[in-house]
XYZ file of C-alpha atoms in Angstrom:
579
model
C -116.933 -138.663 -25.209
C -115.108 -134.985 -25.686
C -115.976 -133.775 -23.295
C -117.821 -130.606 -23.038
C -117.581 -128.028 -20.353
C -120.233 -125.506 -19.627
C -121.304 -122.616 -18.001
C -121.974 -123.371 -15.224
C -123.676 -124.450 -11.884
C -125.477 -121.850 -9.159
C -127.411 -122.266 -6.215
C -129.382 -120.216 -3.151
C -130.630 -120.109 0.146
C -132.853 -117.343 1.812
C -132.943 -118.430 5.958
C -136.890 -117.639 6.858
C -136.676 -117.314 10.060
C -134.059 -115.960 12.765
C -130.877 -118.177 12.877
C -132.170 -119.699 16.483
C -134.345 -121.330 14.966
C -131.933 -123.817 12.769
C -130.383 -124.195 15.601
C -133.202 -125.563 18.218
C -134.513 -127.308 15.216
C -131.830 -128.187 13.511
C -128.867 -128.323 15.886
C -126.039 -125.929 14.311
C -126.264 -122.393 13.129
C -124.430 -123.936 10.262
C -128.384 -125.278 8.704
C -127.664 -123.159 5.834
C -124.423 -123.305 5.044
C -124.527 -127.800 4.924
C -127.080 -126.986 2.263
C -125.425 -125.144 0.425
C -122.628 -127.311 -0.221
C -124.908 -130.281 -0.529
C -126.138 -128.219 -3.098
C -123.160 -127.276 -4.661
C -121.068 -131.352 -4.899
C -124.710 -132.550 -5.898
C -124.353 -130.046 -9.260
C -120.214 -130.680 -9.585
C -120.850 -132.062 -12.669
C -122.195 -128.466 -13.808
C -118.375 -126.938 -13.009
C -114.728 -128.342 -12.074
C -112.533 -125.022 -12.430
C -113.754 -122.916 -9.858
C -116.395 -122.624 -7.527
C -117.639 -119.300 -4.833
C -119.484 -119.020 -2.285
C -121.274 -115.501 -0.968
C -123.044 -114.401 2.074
C -125.128 -112.209 3.556
C -125.849 -111.574 7.298
C -128.271 -108.884 7.510
C -127.684 -109.000 11.813
C -124.816 -107.683 11.716
C -124.231 -104.314 13.724
C -122.276 -101.493 11.954
C -118.637 -101.295 11.644
C -118.458 -105.130 11.100
C -118.522 -107.421 7.975
C -121.778 -108.546 6.939
C -120.797 -109.667 3.051
C -118.788 -112.398 2.616
C -117.493 -114.047 0.045
C -114.637 -117.319 -0.305
C -113.503 -118.427 -4.051
C -111.481 -120.824 -5.340
C -109.920 -122.827 -7.792
C -109.765 -126.967 -9.285
C -111.511 -129.747 -8.847
C -111.541 -129.777 -5.202
C -112.463 -126.308 -5.618
C -115.780 -126.343 -2.572
C -113.855 -128.808 -0.026
C -111.010 -125.403 -0.002
C -114.371 -123.115 -0.028
C -115.954 -124.688 3.285
C -112.793 -125.709 4.754
C -112.297 -121.350 4.656
C -115.584 -121.456 6.444
C -115.808 -119.894 10.729
C -117.887 -118.800 13.016
C -117.802 -115.302 10.234
C -120.287 -116.971 8.082
C -122.667 -117.192 9.784
C -126.051 -115.594 7.903
C -129.139 -116.030 5.997
C -129.131 -115.066 2.213
C -126.366 -117.737 0.511
C -125.428 -118.416 -2.692
C -122.520 -120.877 -4.178
C -122.032 -121.193 -7.978
C -119.797 -124.071 -9.734
C -117.565 -122.711 -13.017
C -116.504 -123.955 -16.054
C -115.447 -121.390 -18.910
C -116.012 -121.491 -22.254
C -114.314 -118.219 -23.208
C -110.417 -120.042 -21.898
C -109.783 -117.196 -19.166
C -108.436 -119.101 -15.892
C -107.629 -117.649 -13.245
C -109.700 -116.515 -9.515
C -110.248 -113.169 -11.192
C -113.134 -115.068 -13.318
C -114.399 -117.273 -10.485
C -117.959 -116.191 -9.445
C -119.419 -114.835 -7.131
C -118.131 -111.023 -8.260
C -118.154 -107.925 -5.481
C -119.369 -104.205 -6.073
C -118.762 -102.938 -2.944
C -119.949 -99.689 -0.844
C -120.370 -98.733 2.065
C -123.887 -98.184 2.310
C -125.499 -101.688 3.018
C -128.006 -101.004 -0.540
C -125.319 -100.378 -2.626
C -123.053 -103.292 -2.514
C -124.061 -106.025 -4.855
C -122.226 -109.435 -5.019
C -123.395 -111.576 -8.848
C -122.674 -115.242 -9.986
C -125.197 -116.829 -12.933
C -124.776 -120.305 -15.396
C -124.806 -117.787 -18.611
C -123.172 -116.607 -21.931
C -123.935 -113.149 -23.645
C -124.001 -112.814 -26.820
C -123.743 -108.428 -27.036
C -120.751 -108.319 -24.722
C -119.741 -105.115 -27.029
C -122.672 -103.226 -27.049
C -122.992 -103.675 -23.142
C -119.106 -102.401 -22.856
C -119.980 -99.532 -25.026
C -122.900 -98.329 -23.584
C -120.810 -98.695 -19.679
C -118.066 -97.176 -21.217
C -120.362 -93.983 -23.365
C -121.925 -93.361 -19.310
C -118.755 -92.962 -18.327
C -117.731 -95.449 -16.497
C -114.420 -97.355 -17.309
C -114.353 -101.519 -16.404
C -111.590 -102.311 -14.961
C -112.395 -106.517 -16.973
C -113.546 -106.943 -20.193
C -115.511 -109.789 -20.026
C -119.548 -110.923 -19.625
C -119.194 -111.633 -15.460
C -117.706 -107.709 -14.707
C -119.301 -106.208 -17.536
C -123.168 -107.130 -16.238
C -122.309 -106.427 -12.528
C -121.039 -103.223 -13.420
C -124.188 -102.360 -15.364
C -126.235 -104.012 -13.136
C -124.269 -101.626 -10.011
C -124.947 -99.080 -11.357
C -128.952 -99.813 -11.968
C -128.679 -100.327 -8.342
C -127.078 -97.202 -7.759
C -130.037 -95.655 -9.573
C -132.882 -96.956 -7.142
C -130.867 -96.266 -4.179
C -130.523 -92.605 -5.051
C -133.847 -92.038 -6.058
C -134.671 -93.794 -1.999
C -132.524 -91.281 -1.005
C -134.232 -88.388 -2.709
C -137.877 -89.838 -2.107
C -136.890 -90.482 2.055
C -135.543 -86.528 2.027
C -138.672 -85.612 0.680
C -141.199 -87.331 3.812
C -138.556 -85.459 6.079
C -135.801 -88.675 7.465
C -133.023 -87.399 7.821
C -129.885 -89.638 8.422
C -130.252 -93.067 9.616
C -133.862 -93.000 9.172
C -132.967 -92.466 5.663
C -130.485 -95.617 5.445
C -133.534 -97.615 7.127
C -136.112 -96.415 4.660
C -134.042 -97.249 1.933
C -132.838 -99.984 2.717
C -136.267 -101.455 2.692
C -137.316 -100.477 0.414
C -135.477 -101.540 -2.896
C -137.298 -102.950 -5.507
C -134.794 -105.625 -7.200
C -138.028 -105.425 -10.127
C -136.653 -102.301 -10.611
C -133.336 -103.138 -10.818
C -133.623 -106.237 -12.448
C -136.438 -104.176 -16.072
C -133.683 -101.924 -16.218
C -130.183 -103.635 -16.579
C -131.961 -107.371 -18.161
C -132.894 -105.537 -21.358
C -129.531 -105.184 -22.330
C -128.702 -108.502 -22.974
C -128.963 -110.759 -25.678
C -128.050 -114.766 -24.726
C -128.832 -117.557 -22.097
C -128.535 -117.206 -18.195
C -130.349 -117.691 -14.715
C -128.463 -114.406 -12.637
C -127.875 -114.655 -9.028
C -127.557 -112.315 -6.628
C -127.421 -110.461 -2.844
C -127.593 -107.244 -2.481
C -125.698 -105.954 0.967
C -128.947 -104.673 2.472
C -130.588 -108.393 2.386
C -132.299 -108.498 -1.147
C -132.043 -111.975 -3.401
C -132.949 -112.099 -7.029
C -132.352 -114.657 -9.937
C -133.945 -113.853 -13.163
C -134.319 -116.435 -16.773
C -133.138 -115.496 -20.065
C -136.501 -114.691 -22.134
C -135.883 -117.587 -23.709
C -135.434 -119.953 -21.548
C -131.983 -121.268 -22.322
C -130.676 -122.051 -19.277
C -132.652 -124.187 -16.656
C -133.125 -122.816 -13.049
C -135.674 -124.286 -10.312
C -136.992 -123.519 -6.924
C -138.574 -123.757 -4.095
C -139.833 -122.189 -0.776
C -141.564 -122.897 2.608
C -142.330 -122.159 6.067
C -138.610 -122.340 6.750
C -136.507 -121.925 3.770
C -136.292 -120.001 0.003
C -133.802 -122.190 -2.657
C -133.078 -122.383 -6.178
C -130.835 -124.745 -8.503
C -129.806 -125.554 -11.289
C -131.137 -128.838 -11.475
C -134.258 -129.765 -10.644
C -132.526 -133.057 -8.167
C -130.162 -131.499 -6.552
C -133.363 -129.671 -5.023
C -135.153 -132.999 -4.452
C -131.437 -134.535 -2.946
C -131.093 -131.793 0.012
C -134.203 -131.072 0.860
C -135.795 -134.228 0.471
C -138.671 -133.677 -1.962
C -140.996 -134.381 -4.023
C -140.875 -134.386 -8.163
C -143.938 -131.707 -7.595
C -142.407 -129.671 -4.566
C -139.936 -127.885 -7.171
C -141.809 -125.331 -9.881
C -139.295 -124.414 -13.055
C -138.647 -120.277 -13.465
C -140.053 -119.475 -16.997
C -139.123 -117.226 -19.702
C -138.379 -113.584 -18.720
C -139.248 -114.086 -14.640
C -137.400 -113.756 -11.985
C -137.805 -114.753 -7.913
C -138.315 -111.837 -5.611
C -137.270 -112.498 -2.624
C -136.530 -109.169 -0.469
C -134.399 -108.726 2.766
C -137.678 -108.594 5.036
C -138.602 -112.185 3.630
C -141.406 -111.615 1.569
C -141.142 -113.716 -1.900
C -142.730 -113.010 -5.057
C -142.340 -114.156 -8.786
C -142.363 -111.213 -11.451
C -142.834 -111.056 -15.192
C -139.013 -109.136 -15.789
C -139.063 -109.400 -19.366
C -141.794 -111.272 -22.085
C -141.559 -114.426 -22.472
C -139.259 -114.924 -26.147
C -140.876 -119.095 -26.397
C -139.692 -121.655 -24.930
C -135.904 -122.250 -26.420
C -134.356 -124.773 -23.580
C -131.661 -125.950 -24.100
C -131.752 -129.952 -25.516
C -127.910 -130.919 -24.414
C -128.800 -129.833 -20.586
C -131.755 -133.305 -21.264
C -129.170 -134.809 -23.462
C -125.672 -134.243 -21.840
C -125.351 -131.875 -18.870
C -127.935 -132.432 -16.654
C -127.551 -135.230 -13.736
C -129.700 -138.117 -15.645
C -131.349 -139.603 -11.856
C -133.684 -135.840 -12.841
C -137.425 -137.787 -12.906
C -137.667 -136.884 -16.796
C -134.070 -136.530 -18.344
C -133.623 -140.737 -17.616
C -136.959 -141.083 -19.504
C -136.512 -139.096 -21.907
C -132.228 -140.426 -22.440
C -133.867 -143.739 -22.482
C -136.256 -142.276 -25.379
C -133.246 -141.183 -27.630
C -131.935 -143.968 -27.278
C -135.206 -146.536 -27.996
C -135.986 -144.395 -31.323
C -132.384 -145.230 -32.726
C -133.607 -149.606 -32.692
C -133.914 -149.353 -36.558
C -131.319 -147.058 -38.282
C -129.244 -149.617 -36.201
C -130.850 -152.298 -36.941
C -130.459 -151.215 -39.891
C -126.387 -151.180 -39.969
C -125.810 -154.542 -38.595
C -127.932 -155.840 -41.233
C -130.641 -157.391 -38.971
C -127.156 -159.561 -37.491
C -128.631 -159.216 -33.626
C -126.898 -163.403 -33.086
C -123.972 -161.415 -33.513
C -124.113 -158.386 -32.204
C -122.406 -157.033 -28.380
C -124.366 -153.703 -27.572
C -122.299 -151.116 -25.472
C -121.745 -147.861 -24.459
C -119.050 -145.021 -23.558
C -119.146 -144.417 -20.547
C -120.691 -142.827 -18.543
C -123.530 -140.032 -19.961
C -124.533 -142.337 -22.513
C -125.663 -145.860 -19.776
C -129.365 -144.618 -19.959
C -129.143 -143.901 -23.803
C -127.780 -147.832 -23.602
C -130.568 -148.750 -21.405
C -132.959 -147.320 -24.286
C -131.444 -148.804 -26.827
C -131.138 -152.298 -25.911
C -135.051 -151.624 -24.280
C -135.865 -151.050 -27.907
C -134.879 -154.467 -29.889
C -136.259 -156.755 -26.333
C -139.830 -154.853 -27.409
C -139.220 -156.292 -31.018
C -138.813 -159.268 -29.930
C -134.609 -159.520 -30.543
C -132.707 -160.902 -27.282
C -129.560 -159.201 -27.579
C -126.264 -159.284 -26.220
C -124.913 -156.585 -24.042
C -121.884 -156.037 -22.561
C -119.560 -153.148 -21.123
C -116.438 -152.980 -23.382
C -115.021 -149.840 -22.598
C -114.227 -148.155 -19.116
C -113.213 -144.542 -18.099
C -109.903 -144.872 -16.368
C -108.696 -142.139 -14.391
C -107.985 -139.061 -16.053
C -104.280 -139.412 -17.138
C -102.403 -136.249 -16.324
C -100.992 -135.374 -19.743
C -100.208 -131.612 -18.924
C -96.978 -132.630 -18.146
C -96.620 -134.017 -22.373
C -96.615 -132.053 -25.783
C -96.830 -133.655 -28.931
C -97.066 -137.173 -29.645
C -96.494 -137.383 -26.193
C -99.595 -136.225 -24.716
C -101.947 -137.691 -27.988
C -100.538 -140.394 -26.592
C -101.413 -140.425 -23.405
C -105.474 -138.942 -24.252
C -105.516 -142.885 -26.379
C -105.383 -144.056 -22.850
C -107.908 -142.479 -21.054
C -110.326 -145.054 -22.334
C -109.694 -149.112 -22.340
C -111.357 -152.385 -23.391
C -113.108 -155.723 -21.778
C -110.520 -158.014 -23.225
C -112.958 -160.931 -25.133
C -115.632 -159.030 -24.722
C -117.143 -160.407 -28.470
C -116.155 -162.886 -30.888
C -112.692 -161.643 -32.676
C -114.057 -161.208 -37.114
C -117.390 -162.399 -36.207
C -118.871 -160.287 -34.112
C -120.774 -157.130 -35.035
C -119.601 -153.904 -31.816
C -122.726 -151.122 -31.291
C -121.398 -148.747 -29.065
C -123.956 -145.898 -28.258
C -122.117 -141.960 -26.631
C -124.241 -139.427 -26.023
C -123.011 -137.090 -29.126
C -120.020 -136.651 -31.485
C -118.833 -133.164 -31.206
C -114.764 -132.726 -32.435
C -114.536 -136.146 -33.313
C -110.993 -135.969 -31.469
C -111.391 -138.790 -29.185
C -112.822 -141.069 -31.469
C -109.461 -140.529 -33.945
C -107.348 -140.858 -30.721
C -108.395 -143.220 -27.935
C -111.308 -144.993 -29.124
C -111.025 -146.391 -32.119
C -108.112 -147.497 -31.751
C -109.165 -149.335 -28.552
C -111.958 -150.984 -29.671
C -109.934 -152.246 -32.759
C -107.677 -154.858 -30.479
C -111.224 -156.844 -30.888
C -111.606 -157.221 -33.603
C -114.755 -156.540 -34.374
C -116.988 -157.274 -38.027
C -117.876 -153.831 -37.674
C -117.863 -150.689 -36.106
C -121.128 -149.179 -36.148
C -120.669 -145.262 -33.636
C -124.573 -144.204 -32.426
C -125.115 -140.686 -31.612
C -128.076 -140.045 -28.946
C -128.112 -136.462 -30.673
C -128.020 -135.434 -34.447
C -124.768 -134.520 -35.915
C -123.506 -131.369 -34.184
C -123.202 -128.365 -37.299
C -122.848 -125.109 -35.445
C -120.759 -123.955 -32.652
C -123.169 -122.729 -28.804
C -122.966 -119.151 -27.761
C -124.711 -120.000 -25.168
C -122.865 -121.850 -22.786
C -120.975 -124.113 -24.009
C -117.631 -124.938 -25.131
C -118.088 -125.303 -28.568
C -117.673 -122.042 -30.793
C -115.478 -122.762 -33.733
C -116.859 -123.415 -36.679
C -113.761 -125.380 -37.406
C -113.883 -127.559 -34.187
C -116.607 -129.850 -35.830
C -116.687 -132.649 -37.575
C -119.745 -132.366 -39.202
C -118.636 -128.660 -40.098
C -114.938 -130.147 -41.227
C -116.554 -132.875 -43.136
C -119.138 -130.839 -45.153
C -116.259 -128.959 -46.615
C -113.909 -131.600 -46.791
C -116.470 -132.740 -49.583
C -117.064 -128.860 -51.328
C -113.627 -129.149 -51.731
C -113.218 -131.962 -52.588
C -117.001 -131.249 -55.481
C -115.365 -127.929 -56.407
C -118.303 -125.742 -55.165
C -115.489 -122.634 -54.273
C -118.755 -120.303 -55.112
C -121.372 -121.383 -52.423
C -117.702 -120.378 -49.758
C -117.944 -117.433 -51.339
C -121.387 -117.235 -51.738
C -121.318 -117.678 -47.519
C -118.580 -115.827 -46.919
C -120.552 -112.621 -48.993
C -124.127 -113.154 -46.949
C -121.786 -113.159 -43.711
C -120.245 -110.060 -43.950
C -123.247 -108.373 -45.975
C -126.140 -109.221 -43.654
C -124.757 -110.520 -41.026
C -127.804 -110.540 -38.689
C -130.047 -111.591 -41.403
C -130.328 -114.633 -41.000
C -127.627 -118.136 -40.662
C -126.314 -117.593 -43.443
C -123.381 -121.342 -42.790
C -126.997 -123.605 -43.588
C -125.970 -123.158 -46.613
C -122.972 -125.053 -46.182
C -124.206 -128.548 -45.270
C -127.850 -128.325 -47.895
C -125.680 -130.379 -50.592
C -125.508 -132.584 -48.632
C -127.530 -135.575 -47.144
C -126.904 -136.996 -43.212
C -125.440 -140.161 -45.114
C -123.027 -138.024 -47.196
C -121.673 -136.268 -43.974
C -121.516 -139.300 -42.218
C -119.109 -141.456 -44.577
C -116.874 -138.613 -44.981
C -116.918 -138.123 -40.571
C -115.631 -141.546 -40.929
C -112.988 -141.139 -43.474
C -111.505 -138.961 -41.408
C -111.746 -139.992 -38.200
C -110.761 -143.227 -39.036
C -107.136 -144.324 -37.934
C -104.925 -144.433 -39.940
C -103.974 -148.123 -39.895
C -107.303 -149.337 -38.514
C -109.204 -151.405 -42.268
C -112.367 -152.668 -40.019
C -116.387 -151.372 -41.133
C -117.485 -147.834 -39.587
C -120.692 -146.528 -40.115
C -121.825 -144.053 -38.550
C -125.384 -143.472 -36.815
C -126.559 -140.201 -35.611
C -129.842 -139.557 -33.717
C -133.138 -137.143 -35.893
C -134.031 -134.288 -35.493
C -138.265 -135.928 -35.145
C -136.715 -137.795 -33.517
C -134.574 -135.775 -30.422
C -137.716 -133.801 -30.334
C -140.129 -136.285 -29.705
C -137.820 -137.602 -27.340
C -137.370 -134.320 -24.994
C -140.858 -132.127 -26.664
C -140.223 -129.460 -23.917
C -137.160 -128.403 -24.859
C -136.546 -127.277 -28.293
C -133.954 -125.649 -28.443
C -131.658 -127.257 -30.594
C -129.496 -124.347 -32.971
C -126.248 -126.476 -32.417
C -127.885 -129.070 -34.829
C -130.825 -126.804 -36.602
C -128.868 -123.415 -36.675
C -131.448 -121.650 -35.791
C -129.964 -119.746 -33.067
C -132.700 -117.745 -31.048
C -130.887 -114.478 -30.311
C -129.576 -111.714 -32.778
C -126.340 -112.485 -31.103
C -126.486 -115.706 -31.745
C -126.622 -115.215 -35.235
C -124.475 -112.385 -35.548
C -122.004 -114.524 -33.705
C -122.134 -118.108 -36.296
C -121.891 -115.936 -39.045
C -118.354 -114.066 -38.179
C -117.634 -117.735 -37.065
C -117.733 -119.398 -40.986
C -116.055 -114.902 -41.856
C -113.307 -116.158 -38.967
C -112.921 -119.133 -40.708
C -111.919 -118.205 -44.177
C -109.326 -115.666 -43.475
C -107.925 -118.265 -41.594
C -107.794 -120.509 -44.484
C -106.989 -118.145 -47.140
C -104.433 -116.247 -44.221
C -102.251 -119.860 -44.168
C -102.907 -120.962 -47.903
C -101.072 -117.238 -49.057
């Protein structure tokens, strides 16, 4: 409903045969580019603010370009990037990226891949990633202590500079080694190019980072890699055969692009890297010790494409498990209830929900009540006019239920900020005059911000937090706020102290307060919220236990520190407003 943004989508392709092989077999030198284009389009859902592509041609003669990059902004960025690619973009290594900003920073400067140039091929580094780092201040301090002066303060550039520094040291190590072997001039260069160890580079770079990431990179000498965070927060899937190595953020992307079965594709493990050497040798290396499986649940609920075999069934189970609480909310009146969903990501959960009722031998009435219209150009307006336009992003099917007789049960994948419910959904559903609206979320209450790649970083954005604070104010529980504030200041990394804010209240109490907050003033119809339970979530997605946005159990120290700081910032802001 409230379209969350998410960093990001990645795609890698390494051709293992000479370019002439693909020309003979597939009729074009663009085989790698064409496959990269398809992989990126199939991940368009993961980033619509920008796109970029990088390429390395290991056969390029000295004095000519061998490392290319193209980037563009906007929803048509993929098309724009590939339009610009002429015959110069021939190569063996291809890397693509799709971007959503979760930091608010815009502009081509922030579009991946990022490129670090040098006259030594082995020192050229190009990076892209699906990541958010929570300790960028510490890494920045490390770089400046070393004497570096990064041009931009941002996790992408700082990551590039830190890894680039370690790559420089690796090249210098090999230079000394080559000299000791009696090599000189171009012999030294060839020795360096043939012996660069990305394992060394990654093992001396990645321990400095706290966050969720899949980091991908190319070097000018022909090294390629992708490394996953040791908590397994962000996903990466790969495939290789005699012709290619490929990696993407989602499994169906590889299945469709290369016509593969589900079992053909593997997932990078926590802290593991896929490395392809310039000679085409490929391997998996454990870069960091696994910190346990904390795979992001939101990937399963919302971000990843529902065409994945496992995700499809998980989303159906999420919907099915809500059958009994929905039955309670409608007082078992199936005969006078219409079931529907918010398009488009909640559709699969809707199928699971209705299957659950049918398994109980209930013949449910289903309708497509809500339609998502074209994206209105609300940027041309301001204030109330903008809100009025935003309210029309969704529309309804008139006559889809009997006025004042039928309940309406409508499911969505999540309820985050509640803005769209208040400004649009509830208002348009009110026009149908249902007897009661039961708003269902296939995920639990989102109580805490995410700091690993989803654009919800402030507590006050979350309707569950605002509801809890409203109850605290109403009941005069100021001591709880003061105690939590002091704990966040004095012990910022010990634990998530913000969890204490929710402890006095039941889920139902918070639900009722959310309804009071989000109900439009002119609306009189009864509304009830039904959220997925934590137990139901983990039963549906047993292999993806990362649930910090629901429970507050952040897997990294950086996440804990940031949520505590978010509460301090919130209280300081409220106090400043009330002075």
